C-alpha positions as a Python dict, from the first residue, in 0.01 Angstrom:
ca = {
    (1, 'M'): (0, 0, 0),
    (2, 'E'): (-228, 62, 299),
    (3, 'T'): (-241, 419, 427),
    (4, 'T'): (-450, 580, 700),
    (5, 'L'): (-622, 919, 675),
    (6, 'Q'): (-780, 1098, 969),
    (7, 'G'): (-1103, 1294, 952),
    (8, 'V'): (-1389, 1348, 1195),
    (9, 'G'): (-1616, 1050, 1256),
    (10, 'V'): (-1979, 1162, 1268),
    (11, 'S'): (-2188, 846, 1223),
    (12, 'H'): (-2110, 507, 1375),
    (13, 'G'): (-2030, 191, 1184),
    (14, 'V'): (-1780, 56, 932),
    (15, 'A'): (-1809, 74, 554),
    (16, 'I'): (-1573, -105, 314),
    (17, 'G'): (-1608, -55, -60),
    (18, 'E'): (-1495, 117, -377),
    (19, 'V'): (-1483, 495, -407),
    (20, 'R'): (-1740, 672, -620),
    (21, 'H'): (-1728, 1049, -655),
    (22, 'M'): (-2018, 1289, -640),
    (23, 'G'): (-2134, 1419, -979),
    (24, 'T'): (-1949, 1726, -1096),
    (25, 'A'): (-2100, 2070, -1053),
    (26, 'V'): (-2274, 2243, -1341),
    (27, 'L'): (-2038, 2424, -1577),
    (28, 'E'): (-2061, 2801, -1606),
    (29, 'P'): (-2313, 2891, -1881),
    (30, 'P'): (-2182, 3094, -2174),
    (31, 'A'): (-2238, 3471, -2159),
    (32, 'K'): (-2474, 3492, -2457),
    (33, 'Q'): (-2692, 3793, -2538),
    (34, 'I'): (-3059, 3754, -2623),
    (35, 'A'): (-3274, 3965, -2853),
    (36, 'S'): (-3494, 4222, -2682),
    (37, 'G'): (-3804, 4037, -2797),
    (38, 'D'): (-3698, 3726, -2603),
    (39, 'T'): (-3693, 3893, -2260),
    (40, 'A'): (-4036, 3776, -2145),
    (41, 'R'): (-3974, 3422, -2268),
    (42, 'E'): (-3639, 3396, -2084),
    (43, 'Q'): (-3786, 3541, -1766),
    (44, 'G'): (-4061, 3281, -1787),
    (45, 'R'): (-3806, 3002, -1834),
    (46, 'A'): (-3613, 3121, -1530),
    (47, 'R'): (-3922, 3136, -1310),
    (48, 'Q'): (-4037, 2792, -1422),
    (49, 'A'): (-3696, 2643, -1342),
    (50, 'V'): (-3682, 2812, -1001),
    (51, 'E'): (-4032, 2693, -911),
    (52, 'A'): (-3959, 2339, -1035),
    (53, 'V'): (-3640, 2314, -829),
    (54, 'A'): (-3815, 2452, -520),
    (55, 'A'): (-4096, 2199, -567),
    (56, 'D'): (-3843, 1918, -611),
    (57, 'L'): (-3661, 2015, -291),
    (58, 'K'): (-3990, 2022, -99),
    (59, 'A'): (-4090, 1684, -245),
    (60, 'R'): (-3756, 1534, -140),
    (61, 'G'): (-3811, 1678, 206),
    (62, 'N'): (-4159, 1524, 229),
    (63, 'L'): (-4017, 1186, 131),
    (64, 'A'): (-3731, 1206, 377),
    (65, 'G'): (-3924, 1363, 667),
    (66, 'G'): (-3784, 1483, 997),
    (67, 'E'): (-3451, 1665, 1002),
    (68, 'A'): (-3415, 1645, 627),
    (69, 'Q'): (-3755, 1799, 564),
    (70, 'A'): (-3672, 2114, 761),
    (71, 'V'): (-3335, 2152, 588),
    (72, 'L'): (-3473, 2100, 237),
    (73, 'E'): (-3767, 2332, 290),
    (74, 'A'): (-3518, 2599, 396),
    (75, 'Q'): (-3334, 2540, 67),
    (76, 'A'): (-3661, 2570, -125),
    (77, 'L'): (-3720, 2909, 37),
    (78, 'M'): (-3369, 3006, -67),
    (79, 'A'): (-3455, 2925, -431),
    (80, 'L'): (-3773, 3133, -412),
    (81, 'D'): (-3612, 3437, -249),
    (82, 'P'): (-3791, 3739, -404),
    (83, 'E'): (-3475, 3951, -419),
    (84, 'L'): (-3289, 3677, -606),
    (85, 'I'): (-3574, 3633, -853),
    (86, 'A'): (-3593, 4011, -906),
    (87, 'D'): (-3218, 4019, -972),
    (88, 'V'): (-3254, 3740, -1229),
    (89, 'D'): (-3532, 3934, -1404),
    (90, 'R'): (-3317, 4250, -1412),
    (91, 'R'): (-3025, 4065, -1568),
    (92, 'I'): (-3246, 3909, -1835),
    (93, 'A'): (-3396, 4251, -1908),
    (94, 'V'): (-3050, 4379, -2007),
    (95, 'G'): (-2976, 4085, -2236),
    (96, 'S'): (-2866, 3778, -2035),
    (97, 'T'): (-3002, 3432, -2105),
    (98, 'A'): (-3207, 3274, -1826),
    (99, 'E'): (-2926, 3036, -1725),
    (100, 'R'): (-2660, 3307, -1728),
    (101, 'A'): (-2882, 3543, -1530),
    (102, 'V'): (-2942, 3277, -1265),
    (103, 'Y'): (-2571, 3196, -1249),
    (104, 'D'): (-2468, 3561, -1209),
    (105, 'A'): (-2746, 3651, -962),
    (106, 'F'): (-2653, 3360, -738),
    (107, 'A'): (-2284, 3450, -768),
    (108, 'S'): (-2362, 3800, -644),
    (109, 'Y'): (-2568, 3667, -352),
    (110, 'R'): (-2299, 3410, -280),
    (111, 'A'): (-2039, 3685, -244),
    (112, 'L'): (-2264, 3866, 5),
    (113, 'L'): (-2306, 3550, 213),
    (114, 'A'): (-1936, 3469, 205),
    (115, 'S'): (-1850, 3814, 338),
    (116, 'A'): (-2128, 3833, 598),
    (117, 'G'): (-1952, 3645, 876),
    (118, 'E'): (-1874, 3277, 926),
    (119, 'Y'): (-2227, 3170, 1018),
    (120, 'L'): (-2381, 3280, 689),
    (121, 'A'): (-2070, 3181, 494),
    (122, 'G'): (-2146, 2825, 600),
    (123, 'R'): (-2467, 2841, 395),
    (124, 'V'): (-2276, 2892, 69),
    (125, 'A'): (-2274, 2516, -3),
    (126, 'D'): (-2654, 2504, 21),
    (127, 'L'): (-2682, 2809, -207),
    (128, 'D'): (-2445, 2656, -463),
    (129, 'D'): (-2654, 2341, -472),
    (130, 'V'): (-2973, 2538, -541),
    (131, 'R'): (-2797, 2735, -819),
    (132, 'N'): (-2659, 2417, -978),
    (133, 'R'): (-3001, 2256, -983),
    (134, 'I'): (-3169, 2557, -1147),
    (135, 'V'): (-2895, 2599, -1408),
    (136, 'A'): (-2894, 2225, -1485),
    (137, 'R'): (-3270, 2235, -1545),
    (138, 'L'): (-3235, 2535, -1777),
    (139, 'L'): (-2949, 2375, -1970),
    (140, 'G'): (-3129, 2042, -1993),
    (141, 'V'): (-2838, 1849, -1842),
    (142, 'P'): (-2849, 1590, -1559),
    (143, 'M'): (-2869, 1726, -1208),
    (144, 'P'): (-2546, 1716, -1011),
    (145, 'G'): (-2575, 1451, -747),
    (146, 'V'): (-2520, 1096, -632),
    (147, 'P'): (-2352, 873, -895),
    (148, 'D'): (-2553, 609, -1078),
    (149, 'S'): (-2428, 265, -976),
    (150, 'D'): (-2571, -87, -953),
    (151, 'E'): (-2306, -194, -702),
    (152, 'P'): (-2265, -67, -343),
    (153, 'Y'): (-1996, 197, -296),
    (154, 'V'): (-1847, 456, -62),
    (155, 'L'): (-1945, 808, -169),
    (156, 'I'): (-1678, 1080, -177),
    (157, 'A'): (-1765, 1449, -206),
    (158, 'R'): (-1625, 1790, -124),
    (159, 'D'): (-1947, 1837, 71),
    (160, 'L'): (-2290, 1682, 45),
    (161, 'A'): (-2592, 1895, -25),
    (162, 'P'): (-2888, 1817, 202),
    (163, 'A'): (-3100, 1728, -101),
    (164, 'D'): (-2858, 1446, -184),
    (165, 'T'): (-2791, 1327, 171),
    (166, 'A'): (-3159, 1309, 260),
    (167, 'L'): (-3241, 1046, -2),
    (168, 'L'): (-2926, 833, 0),
    (169, 'D'): (-3007, 465, -39),
    (170, 'P'): (-2823, 280, 242),
    (171, 'A'): (-2841, -38, 34),
    (172, 'L'): (-2612, 125, -226),
    (173, 'V'): (-2426, 393, -32),
    (174, 'L'): (-2227, 196, 224),
    (175, 'G'): (-2089, 514, 378),
    (176, 'F'): (-1962, 855, 280),
    (177, 'V'): (-1660, 1077, 325),
    (178, 'T'): (-1646, 1453, 271),
    (179, 'E'): (-1359, 1696, 255),
    (180, 'E'): (-1560, 1981, 410),
    (181, 'G'): (-1820, 1991, 684),
    (182, 'G'): (-1805, 1939, 1057),
    (183, 'P'): (-1956, 1714, 1325),
    (184, 'T'): (-2273, 1924, 1343),
    (185, 'S'): (-2312, 2007, 974),
    (186, 'H'): (-2632, 1917, 792),
    (187, 'S'): (-2454, 1624, 626),
    (188, 'A'): (-2342, 1481, 960),
    (189, 'I'): (-2683, 1515, 1123),
    (190, 'L'): (-2860, 1351, 829),
    (191, 'A'): (-2599, 1071, 813),
    (192, 'R'): (-2672, 981, 1174),
    (193, 'A'): (-3044, 986, 1103),
    (194, 'L'): (-2990, 743, 813),
    (195, 'G'): (-2755, 520, 1010),
    (196, 'V'): (-2488, 547, 738),
    (197, 'P'): (-2120, 543, 853),
    (198, 'A'): (-1966, 879, 773),
    (199, 'V'): (-1644, 1078, 809),
    (200, 'V'): (-1626, 1453, 739),
    (201, 'A'): (-1351, 1718, 729),
    (202, 'L'): (-1104, 1471, 573),
    (203, 'P'): (-822, 1663, 397),
    (204, 'G'): (-758, 1534, 44),
    (205, 'A'): (-1071, 1318, 31),
    (206, 'C'): (-1153, 1430, -323),
    (207, 'E'): (-809, 1319, -443),
    (208, 'L'): (-892, 952, -381),
    (209, 'A'): (-911, 783, -721),
    (210, 'E'): (-1240, 643, -850),
    (211, 'G'): (-1258, 270, -777),
    (212, 'T'): (-1006, 276, -492),
    (213, 'V'): (-1106, 42, -210),
    (214, 'I'): (-1132, 218, 126),
    (215, 'A'): (-1254, 129, 473),
    (216, 'V'): (-1439, 400, 665),
    (217, 'D'): (-1468, 389, 1043),
    (218, 'G'): (-1744, 634, 1131),
    (219, 'S'): (-1668, 606, 1503),
    (220, 'T'): (-1298, 696, 1499),
    (221, 'G'): (-1291, 913, 1184),
    (222, 'E'): (-1023, 690, 1027),
    (223, 'V'): (-1023, 610, 656),
    (224, 'F'): (-798, 323, 545),
    (225, 'V'): (-692, 339, 180),
    (226, 'E'): (-639, -2, 15),
    (227, 'P'): (-670, -185, 349),
    (228, 'G'): (-499, -522, 380),
    (229, 'E'): (-675, -845, 470),
    (230, 'E'): (-574, -814, 835),
    (231, 'K'): (-718, -462, 865),
    (232, 'V'): (-1042, -562, 691),
    (233, 'A'): (-1075, -862, 925),
    (234, 'S'): (-1018, -653, 1239),
    (235, 'L'): (-1264, -384, 1130),
    (236, 'T'): (-1525, -645, 1038),
    (237, 'A'): (-1480, -821, 1371),
    (238, 'A'): (-1515, -494, 1559),
    (239, 'A'): (-1832, -413, 1366),
    (240, 'E'): (-1980, -757, 1446),
    (241, 'E'): (-1892, -712, 1813),
    (242, 'R'): (-2077, -378, 1814),
    (243, 'K'): (-2382, -538, 1655),
    (244, 'A'): (-2387, -813, 1918),
    (245, 'A'): (-2363, -558, 2198),
    (246, 'L'): (-2648, -358, 2048),
    (247, 'A'): (-2868, -665, 2023),
    (248, 'A'): (-2799, -756, 2386),
    (249, 'A'): (-2880, -413, 2527),
    (250, 'S'): (-3245, -324, 2575),
    (251, 'G'): (-3475, -135, 2808),
    (252, 'P'): (-3431, 205, 2971),
    (253, 'G'): (-3092, 375, 2967),
    (254, 'A'): (-2882, 307, 3276),
    (255, 'T'): (-2526, 249, 3393),
    (256, 'S'): (-2420, -102, 3494),
    (257, 'D'): (-2492, -26, 3861),
    (258, 'G'): (-2846, 92, 3791),
    (259, 'H'): (-2808, 471, 3772),
    (260, 'K'): (-3089, 574, 3538),
    (261, 'V'): (-3011, 792, 3236),
    (262, 'P'): (-3325, 831, 3023),
    (263, 'L'): (-3244, 804, 2652),
    (264, 'L'): (-3466, 1030, 2447),
    (265, 'A'): (-3497, 1104, 2075),
    (266, 'N'): (-3447, 1422, 1877),
    (267, 'V'): (-3733, 1455, 1626),
    (268, 'G'): (-3814, 1709, 1361),
    (269, 'G'): (-4179, 1611, 1316),
    (270, 'P'): (-4422, 1317, 1304),
    (271, 'A'): (-4217, 1143, 1032),
    (272, 'D'): (-3934, 1082, 1281),
    (273, 'V'): (-4154, 913, 1541),
    (274, 'P'): (-4155, 551, 1407),
    (275, 'A'): (-3773, 532, 1412),
    (276, 'A'): (-3764, 675, 1765),
    (277, 'V'): (-4019, 422, 1891),
    (278, 'A'): (-3836, 135, 1715),
    (279, 'A'): (-3507, 238, 1880),
    (280, 'G'): (-3667, 222, 2224),
    (281, 'A'): (-3661, 595, 2295),
    (282, 'E'): (-3806, 671, 2637),
    (283, 'G'): (-3957, 990, 2505),
    (284, 'V'): (-3852, 1298, 2308),
    (285, 'G'): (-3580, 1526, 2438),
    (286, 'L'): (-3595, 1772, 2149),
    (287, 'F'): (-3899, 1820, 1930),
    (288, 'R'): (-3797, 2079, 1672),
    (289, 'T'): (-4110, 2262, 1559),
    (290, 'E'): (-3955, 2461, 1271),
    (291, 'F'): (-4081, 2215, 1009),
    (292, 'L'): (-4433, 2356, 1042),
    (293, 'F'): (-4325, 2717, 1003),
    (294, 'L'): (-4093, 2660, 706),
    (295, 'D'): (-4385, 2552, 486),
    (296, 'D'): (-4477, 2917, 439),
    (297, 'S'): (-4225, 3181, 539),
    (298, 'A'): (-4483, 3458, 494),
    (299, 'Q'): (-4707, 3368, 787),
    (300, 'A'): (-4730, 3143, 1090),
    (301, 'P'): (-4931, 2820, 1054),
    (302, 'S'): (-5277, 2818, 1211),
    (303, 'E'): (-5313, 2692, 1567),
    (304, 'E'): (-5532, 2409, 1433),
    (305, 'K'): (-5256, 2288, 1201),
    (306, 'Q'): (-5005, 2306, 1486),
    (307, 'V'): (-5230, 2112, 1725),
    (308, 'E'): (-5267, 1830, 1471),
    (309, 'A'): (-4891, 1794, 1419),
    (310, 'Y'): (-4799, 1821, 1787),
    (311, 'R'): (-5061, 1568, 1890),
    (312, 'Q'): (-4923, 1305, 1648),
    (313, 'V'): (-4590, 1316, 1830),
    (314, 'L'): (-4737, 1334, 2182),
    (315, 'E'): (-4965, 1033, 2121),
    (316, 'A'): (-4665, 815, 2033),
    (317, 'F'): (-4518, 832, 2384),
    (318, 'P'): (-4792, 752, 2639),
    (319, 'G'): (-4649, 791, 2987),
    (320, 'G'): (-4328, 932, 2838),
    (321, 'R'): (-4165, 1272, 2842),
    (322, 'V'): (-4186, 1495, 2535),
    (323, 'V'): (-3979, 1813, 2537),
    (324, 'V'): (-4085, 2064, 2275),
    (325, 'R'): (-3863, 2350, 2165),
    (326, 'V'): (-4068, 2650, 2058),
    (327, 'L'): (-3986, 2801, 1721),
    (328, 'D'): (-3614, 2863, 1673),
    (329, 'A'): (-3610, 3097, 1373),
    (330, 'G'): (-3335, 3323, 1247),
    (331, 'A'): (-2976, 3276, 1126),
    (332, 'D'): (-2996, 2986, 874),
    (333, 'K'): (-3376, 2954, 924),
    (334, 'P'): (-3510, 3300, 835),
    (335, 'L'): (-3885, 3359, 825),
    (336, 'D'): (-4026, 3664, 647),
    (337, 'F'): (-4292, 3729, 911),
    (338, 'L'): (-4058, 3693, 1208),
    (339, 'T'): (-3690, 3765, 1151),
    (340, 'P'): (-3516, 4082, 1025),
    (341, 'A'): (-3392, 4064, 666),
    (342, 'D'): (-3096, 4299, 694),
    (343, 'E'): (-2893, 4187, 997),
    (344, 'P'): (-2516, 4196, 941),
    (345, 'N'): (-2472, 3872, 1141),
    (346, 'P'): (-2802, 3691, 1205),
    (347, 'A'): (-2636, 3425, 1421),
    (348, 'L'): (-2567, 3699, 1676),
    (349, 'G'): (-2886, 3892, 1619),
    (350, 'V'): (-3259, 3846, 1665),
    (351, 'R'): (-3304, 3469, 1659),
    (352, 'G'): (-3475, 3210, 1875),
    (353, 'L'): (-3650, 3347, 2183),
    (354, 'R'): (-3548, 3703, 2091),
    (355, 'A'): (-3754, 3687, 1773),
    (356, 'L'): (-4050, 3535, 1956),
    (357, 'L'): (-4047, 3803, 2225),
    (358, 'D'): (-4051, 4064, 1947),
    (359, 'H'): (-4361, 3887, 1806),
    (360, 'P'): (-4548, 3769, 2116),
    (361, 'E'): (-4857, 3673, 1916),
    (362, 'V'): (-4656, 3396, 1741),
    (363, 'L'): (-4528, 3263, 2074),
    (364, 'R'): (-4873, 3278, 2234),
    (365, 'G'): (-5026, 3091, 1942),
    (366, 'Q'): (-4769, 2813, 1961),
    (367, 'L'): (-4803, 2777, 2340),
    (368, 'R'): (-5183, 2762, 2315),
    (369, 'A'): (-5155, 2498, 2041),
    (370, 'L'): (-4922, 2287, 2257),
    (371, 'A'): (-5159, 2310, 2552),
    (372, 'A'): (-5451, 2200, 2334),
    (373, 'A'): (-5251, 1915, 2177),
    (374, 'A'): (-5156, 1771, 2517),
    (375, 'A'): (-5506, 1799, 2665),
    (376, 'G'): (-5630, 1458, 2783),
    (377, 'L'): (-5315, 1269, 2682),
    (378, 'P'): (-5111, 1061, 2933),
    (379, 'V'): (-4786, 1233, 2840),
    (380, 'Y'): (-4545, 1456, 3029),
    (381, 'L'): (-4522, 1765, 2810),
    (382, 'E'): (-4233, 2003, 2869),
    (383, 'V'): (-4171, 2319, 2667),
    (384, 'M'): (-3842, 2503, 2634),
    (385, 'A'): (-3714, 2824, 2481),
    (386, 'P'): (-3413, 2841, 2246),
    (387, 'M'): (-3128, 3091, 2282),
    (388, 'V'): (-3189, 3194, 2644),
    (389, 'A'): (-2913, 3434, 2748),
    (390, 'D'): (-2999, 3522, 3108),
    (391, 'R'): (-3259, 3525, 3386),
    (392, 'Q'): (-3453, 3806, 3218),
    (393, 'D'): (-3502, 3591, 2908),
    (394, 'A'): (-3603, 3293, 3121),
    (395, 'R'): (-3855, 3503, 3315),
    (396, 'A'): (-4011, 3641, 2996),
    (397, 'F'): (-4059, 3289, 2859),
    (398, 'A'): (-4199, 3155, 3186),
    (399, 'D'): (-4445, 3445, 3201),
    (400, 'A'): (-4557, 3374, 2843),
    (401, 'C'): (-4615, 3006, 2929),
    (402, 'R'): (-4828, 3095, 3229),
    (403, 'E'): (-5026, 3357, 3036),
    (404, 'A'): (-5103, 3098, 2766),
    (405, 'G'): (-5247, 2864, 3030),
    (406, 'L'): (-4976, 2605, 2980),
    (407, 'T'): (-4961, 2359, 3269),
    (408, 'A'): (-4656, 2178, 3133),
    (409, 'K'): (-4309, 2226, 3276),
    (410, 'F'): (-4117, 2505, 3104),
    (411, 'G'): (-3742, 2523, 3065),
    (412, 'A'): (-3450, 2694, 2897),
    (413, 'M'): (-3199, 2577, 2642),
    (414, 'V'): (-2837, 2644, 2730),
    (415, 'E'): (-2677, 2737, 2398),
    (416, 'I'): (-2515, 3066, 2497),
    (417, 'P'): (-2217, 3056, 2737),
    (418, 'S'): (-2377, 3322, 2959),
    (419, 'A'): (-2665, 3083, 3035),
    (420, 'A'): (-2422, 2812, 3147),
    (421, 'L'): (-2217, 3054, 3355),
    (422, 'R'): (-2531, 3185, 3527),
    (423, 'A'): (-2735, 2865, 3516),
    (424, 'R'): (-2840, 2884, 3880),
    (425, 'S'): (-2984, 3230, 3818),
    (426, 'V'): (-3173, 3108, 3510),
    (427, 'L'): (-3314, 2818, 3713),
    (428, 'Q'): (-3490, 3060, 3945),
    (429, 'E'): (-3736, 3116, 3661),
    (430, 'V'): (-3764, 2778, 3487),
    (431, 'E'): (-3797, 2415, 3587),
    (432, 'F'): (-3528, 2247, 3378),
    (433, 'L'): (-3229, 2305, 3150),
    (434, 'S'): (-3144, 2142, 2819),
    (435, 'L'): (-2796, 2183, 2675),
    (436, 'G'): (-2781, 2239, 2299),
    (437, 'T'): (-2415, 2149, 2256),
    (438, 'N'): (-2404, 2232, 1883),
    (439, 'D'): (-2472, 2603, 1929),
    (440, 'L'): (-2302, 2612, 2269),
    (441, 'A'): (-1978, 2503, 2100),
    (442, 'Q'): (-2032, 2749, 1815),
    (443, 'Y'): (-2068, 3046, 2049),
    (444, 'T'): (-1801, 2931, 2296),
    (445, 'F'): (-1531, 2898, 2031),
    (446, 'A'): (-1657, 3146, 1767),
    (447, 'A'): (-1654, 2852, 1525),
    (448, 'D'): (-1932, 2811, 1267),
    (449, 'R'): (-2073, 2458, 1279),
    (450, 'Q'): (-2084, 2444, 895),
    (451, 'V'): (-1720, 2538, 830),
    (452, 'G'): (-1483, 2243, 798),
    (453, 'A'): (-1174, 2458, 862),
    (454, 'V'): (-1282, 2510, 1225),
    (455, 'A'): (-1419, 2160, 1284),
    (456, 'R'): (-1179, 2090, 1571),
    (457, 'L'): (-1340, 2373, 1766),
    (458, 'Q'): (-1684, 2225, 1707),
    (459, 'D'): (-1571, 1898, 1863),
    (460, 'P'): (-1795, 1834, 2168),
    (461, 'W'): (-1498, 1672, 2344),
    (462, 'Q'): (-1336, 2014, 2388),
    (463, 'P'): (-1259, 2047, 2763),
    (464, 'A'): (-1386, 2407, 2772),
    (465, 'L'): (-1725, 2288, 2647),
    (466, 'L'): (-1728, 2011, 2909),
    (467, 'D'): (-1658, 2275, 3175),
    (468, 'L'): (-1973, 2464, 3069),
    (469, 'V'): (-2176, 2142, 3076),
    (470, 'A'): (-2049, 2074, 3427),
    (471, 'L'): (-2145, 2425, 3541),
    (472, 'A'): (-2501, 2384, 3417),
    (473, 'A'): (-2539, 2030, 3557),
    (474, 'D'): (-2403, 2135, 3898),
    (475, 'A'): (-2643, 2429, 3910),
    (476, 'A'): (-2940, 2206, 3827),
    (477, 'K'): (-2840, 1955, 4095),
    (478, 'A'): (-2808, 2235, 4352),
    (479, 'E'): (-3160, 2353, 4264),
    (480, 'G'): (-3306, 2002, 4259),
    (481, 'K'): (-3391, 2029, 3890),
    (482, 'S'): (-3300, 1836, 3573),
    (483, 'C'): (-3038, 1915, 3312),
    (484, 'G'): (-3037, 1717, 2988),
    (485, 'V'): (-2827, 1728, 2672),
    (486, 'C'): (-3009, 1740, 2339),
    (487, 'G'): (-2717, 1835, 2113),
    (488, 'E'): (-2530, 1593, 1892),
    (489, 'A'): (-2278, 1530, 2174),
    (490, 'A'): (-2528, 1288, 2328),
    (491, 'A'): (-2502, 1064, 2019),
    (492, 'D'): (-2137, 976, 2091),
    (493, 'P'): (-2150, 663, 2313),
    (494, 'L'): (-1821, 732, 2492),
    (495, 'L'): (-1904, 1098, 2541),
    (496, 'A'): (-2245, 994, 2675),
    (497, 'C'): (-2058, 828, 2963),
    (498, 'V'): (-1867, 1151, 3025),
    (499, 'L'): (-2186, 1359, 3021),
    (500, 'T'): (-2341, 1117, 3269),
    (501, 'G'): (-2035, 1156, 3490),
    (502, 'L'): (-2071, 1536, 3470),
    (503, 'G'): (-2420, 1508, 3621),
    (504, 'V'): (-2638, 1532, 3309),
    (505, 'T'): (-2974, 1371, 3388),
    (506, 'S'): (-3096, 1268, 3038),
    (507, 'L'): (-2955, 1230, 2688),
    (508, 'S'): (-3139, 1302, 2364),
    (509, 'M'): (-3012, 1212, 2018),
    (510, 'G'): (-3105, 1090, 1670),
    (511, 'A'): (-3289, 758, 1693),
    (512, 'A'): (-3014, 563, 1516),
    (513, 'S'): (-2766, 643, 1796),
    (514, 'I'): (-2984, 529, 2088),
    (515, 'P'): (-2886, 158, 2076),
    (516, 'Y'): (-2514, 246, 2069),
    (517, 'V'): (-2544, 478, 2367),
    (518, 'R'): (-2761, 233, 2563),
    (519, 'A'): (-2512, -52, 2511),
    (520, 'T'): (-2211, 159, 2607),
    (521, 'L'): (-2365, 308, 2922),
    (522, 'A'): (-2462, -40, 3039),
    (523, 'K'): (-2091, -141, 3045),
    (524, 'Y'): (-1981, 113, 3309),
    (525, 'T'): (-2072, 218, 3662),
    (526, 'L'): (-2161, 572, 3758),
    (527, 'A'): (-1832, 598, 3945),
    (528, 'Q'): (-1642, 502, 3628),
    (529, 'C'): (-1834, 767, 3434),
    (530, 'E'): (-1747, 1027, 3698),
    (531, 'R'): (-1377, 934, 3682),
    (532, 'A'): (-1392, 954, 3302),
    (533, 'A'): (-1550, 1300, 3322),
    (534, 'A'): (-1282, 1425, 3561),
    (535, 'A'): (-1009, 1285, 3335),
    (536, 'A'): (-1156, 1458, 3028),
    (537, 'R'): (-1178, 1794, 3201),
    (538, 'A'): (-817, 1766, 3320),
    (539, 'T'): (-687, 1773, 2960),
    (540, 'D'): (-623, 2061, 2721),
    (541, 'S'): (-764, 1934, 2391),
    (542, 'A'): (-1043, 1721, 2248),
    (543, 'D'): (-802, 1448, 2134),
    (544, 'E'): (-638, 1434, 2477),
    (545, 'A'): (-982, 1415, 2639),
    (546, 'R'): (-1081, 1118, 2424),
    (547, 'R'): (-758, 933, 2499),
    (548, 'A'): (-787, 1003, 2871),
    (549, 'V'): (-1142, 868, 2883),
    (550, 'Q'): (-1053, 559, 2681),
    (551, 'A'): (-771, 490, 2927),
    (552, 'V'): (-998, 530, 3230),
    (553, 'L'): (-1277, 315, 3094),
    (554, 'S'): (-1045, 42, 2970),
    (555, 'G'): (-884, 20, 3314),
    (556, 'E'): (-538, 132, 3203),
}
């Protein structure tokens, strides 16, 4: 009998197939005692396993590139954490086996993360994955992960570790559904990058029986269990209609009456550039530079290495706009040489621009490298600072850009509500704004983007979030400056219309979403987008906002 389940759609498309469940987690190793003479051997085994898992995570990241590379390199650093390794050695020294010592050390660290505030608690899934991989290697059992299947399937998991999501084969994994996670979780971001239909935060997902046929609508978040022929036919027809619309839409982003809305790509490094170019991106709206710095958490990369990487991206968009975000370290991306190790809540501490202003030599080096990389190229380089809170922050960044001899435009990311509320003040110091809706939602609603239980508050359709977007866009218009969106909100085609109606001047997203957004924008006039935006802001919930916009744009 057909039933419908509702989760959060995070990656467009429809997938219909049989359920396959993620491999089970590693079992808890037995609490055996070793002889005192075996201590050195067991410590050696533990270190070898840790180093092998870290190397494997880095290798997976290199293969995947872009977003996935930054996430997986962060996991590799987690595996190599000196305090964790020292704890493992201590436990072996008092008689634990290597696998038991790893299990217990990670359990202790896990408890610290879980109690350190919601932001860090959201990293527990990544930590568990690292632990499981190390223990599996020590026990000589298969790694937990994607099931082995010769036939295409829909993957079901409590949550997907980045190491698994990054290397999913779209030819076999038709789509995936998770019980945990949210619209801006690592799994969701990587799913969009892969172009795999996905639904997250679906209650009871793991209770679906192996082999059950389901249909996943990554746009609406609906999952149909044992769908009938009529439902399969309607979903298939809708999917074909979307494909036809995508094929018909081309060229620069614009509404049907010619209002231009540049569609830019979010990239994590040179590996993401080919997909962005293929999707017709008009430039880069968010170039995340963390991938360079995560290679070695002990020191910043040389300016020469930075110049080489930046230039590869800049060269791909002659005549286009490339917006680079300077290093955004801290919180879930700690760096030994830059961020404090003992903050009670790193998400609210010294991260982003705050960390760079505490280490001006790192900021100066990056700005000099960007200036050198852009020299002689026909590209419009723009540089922005993450986590700007007020005019004082904006002024400090602008001063640093000028002191480094940067001739590019410099701007501020709006990720903290105070920056949206006082956007006009911030714009006295910088030349543009870019809204990072992922963090802006997190700080507006006190809702960790990695925690499925608060996913509704991470929904970019929340009217309060749209109010903040409108404030920033209005301020930019009043100052004659631009205000783009580079958060995952821009990847939602219908929401892209709302953002356009709010006055946002450009939209940046994962490359896979660009064709969907281009095709949808081309169906509506600017006036329709403005009416849709007003209707969304007049509601009191994300669901109401969606329904109101659908009604406006369908002419109801």
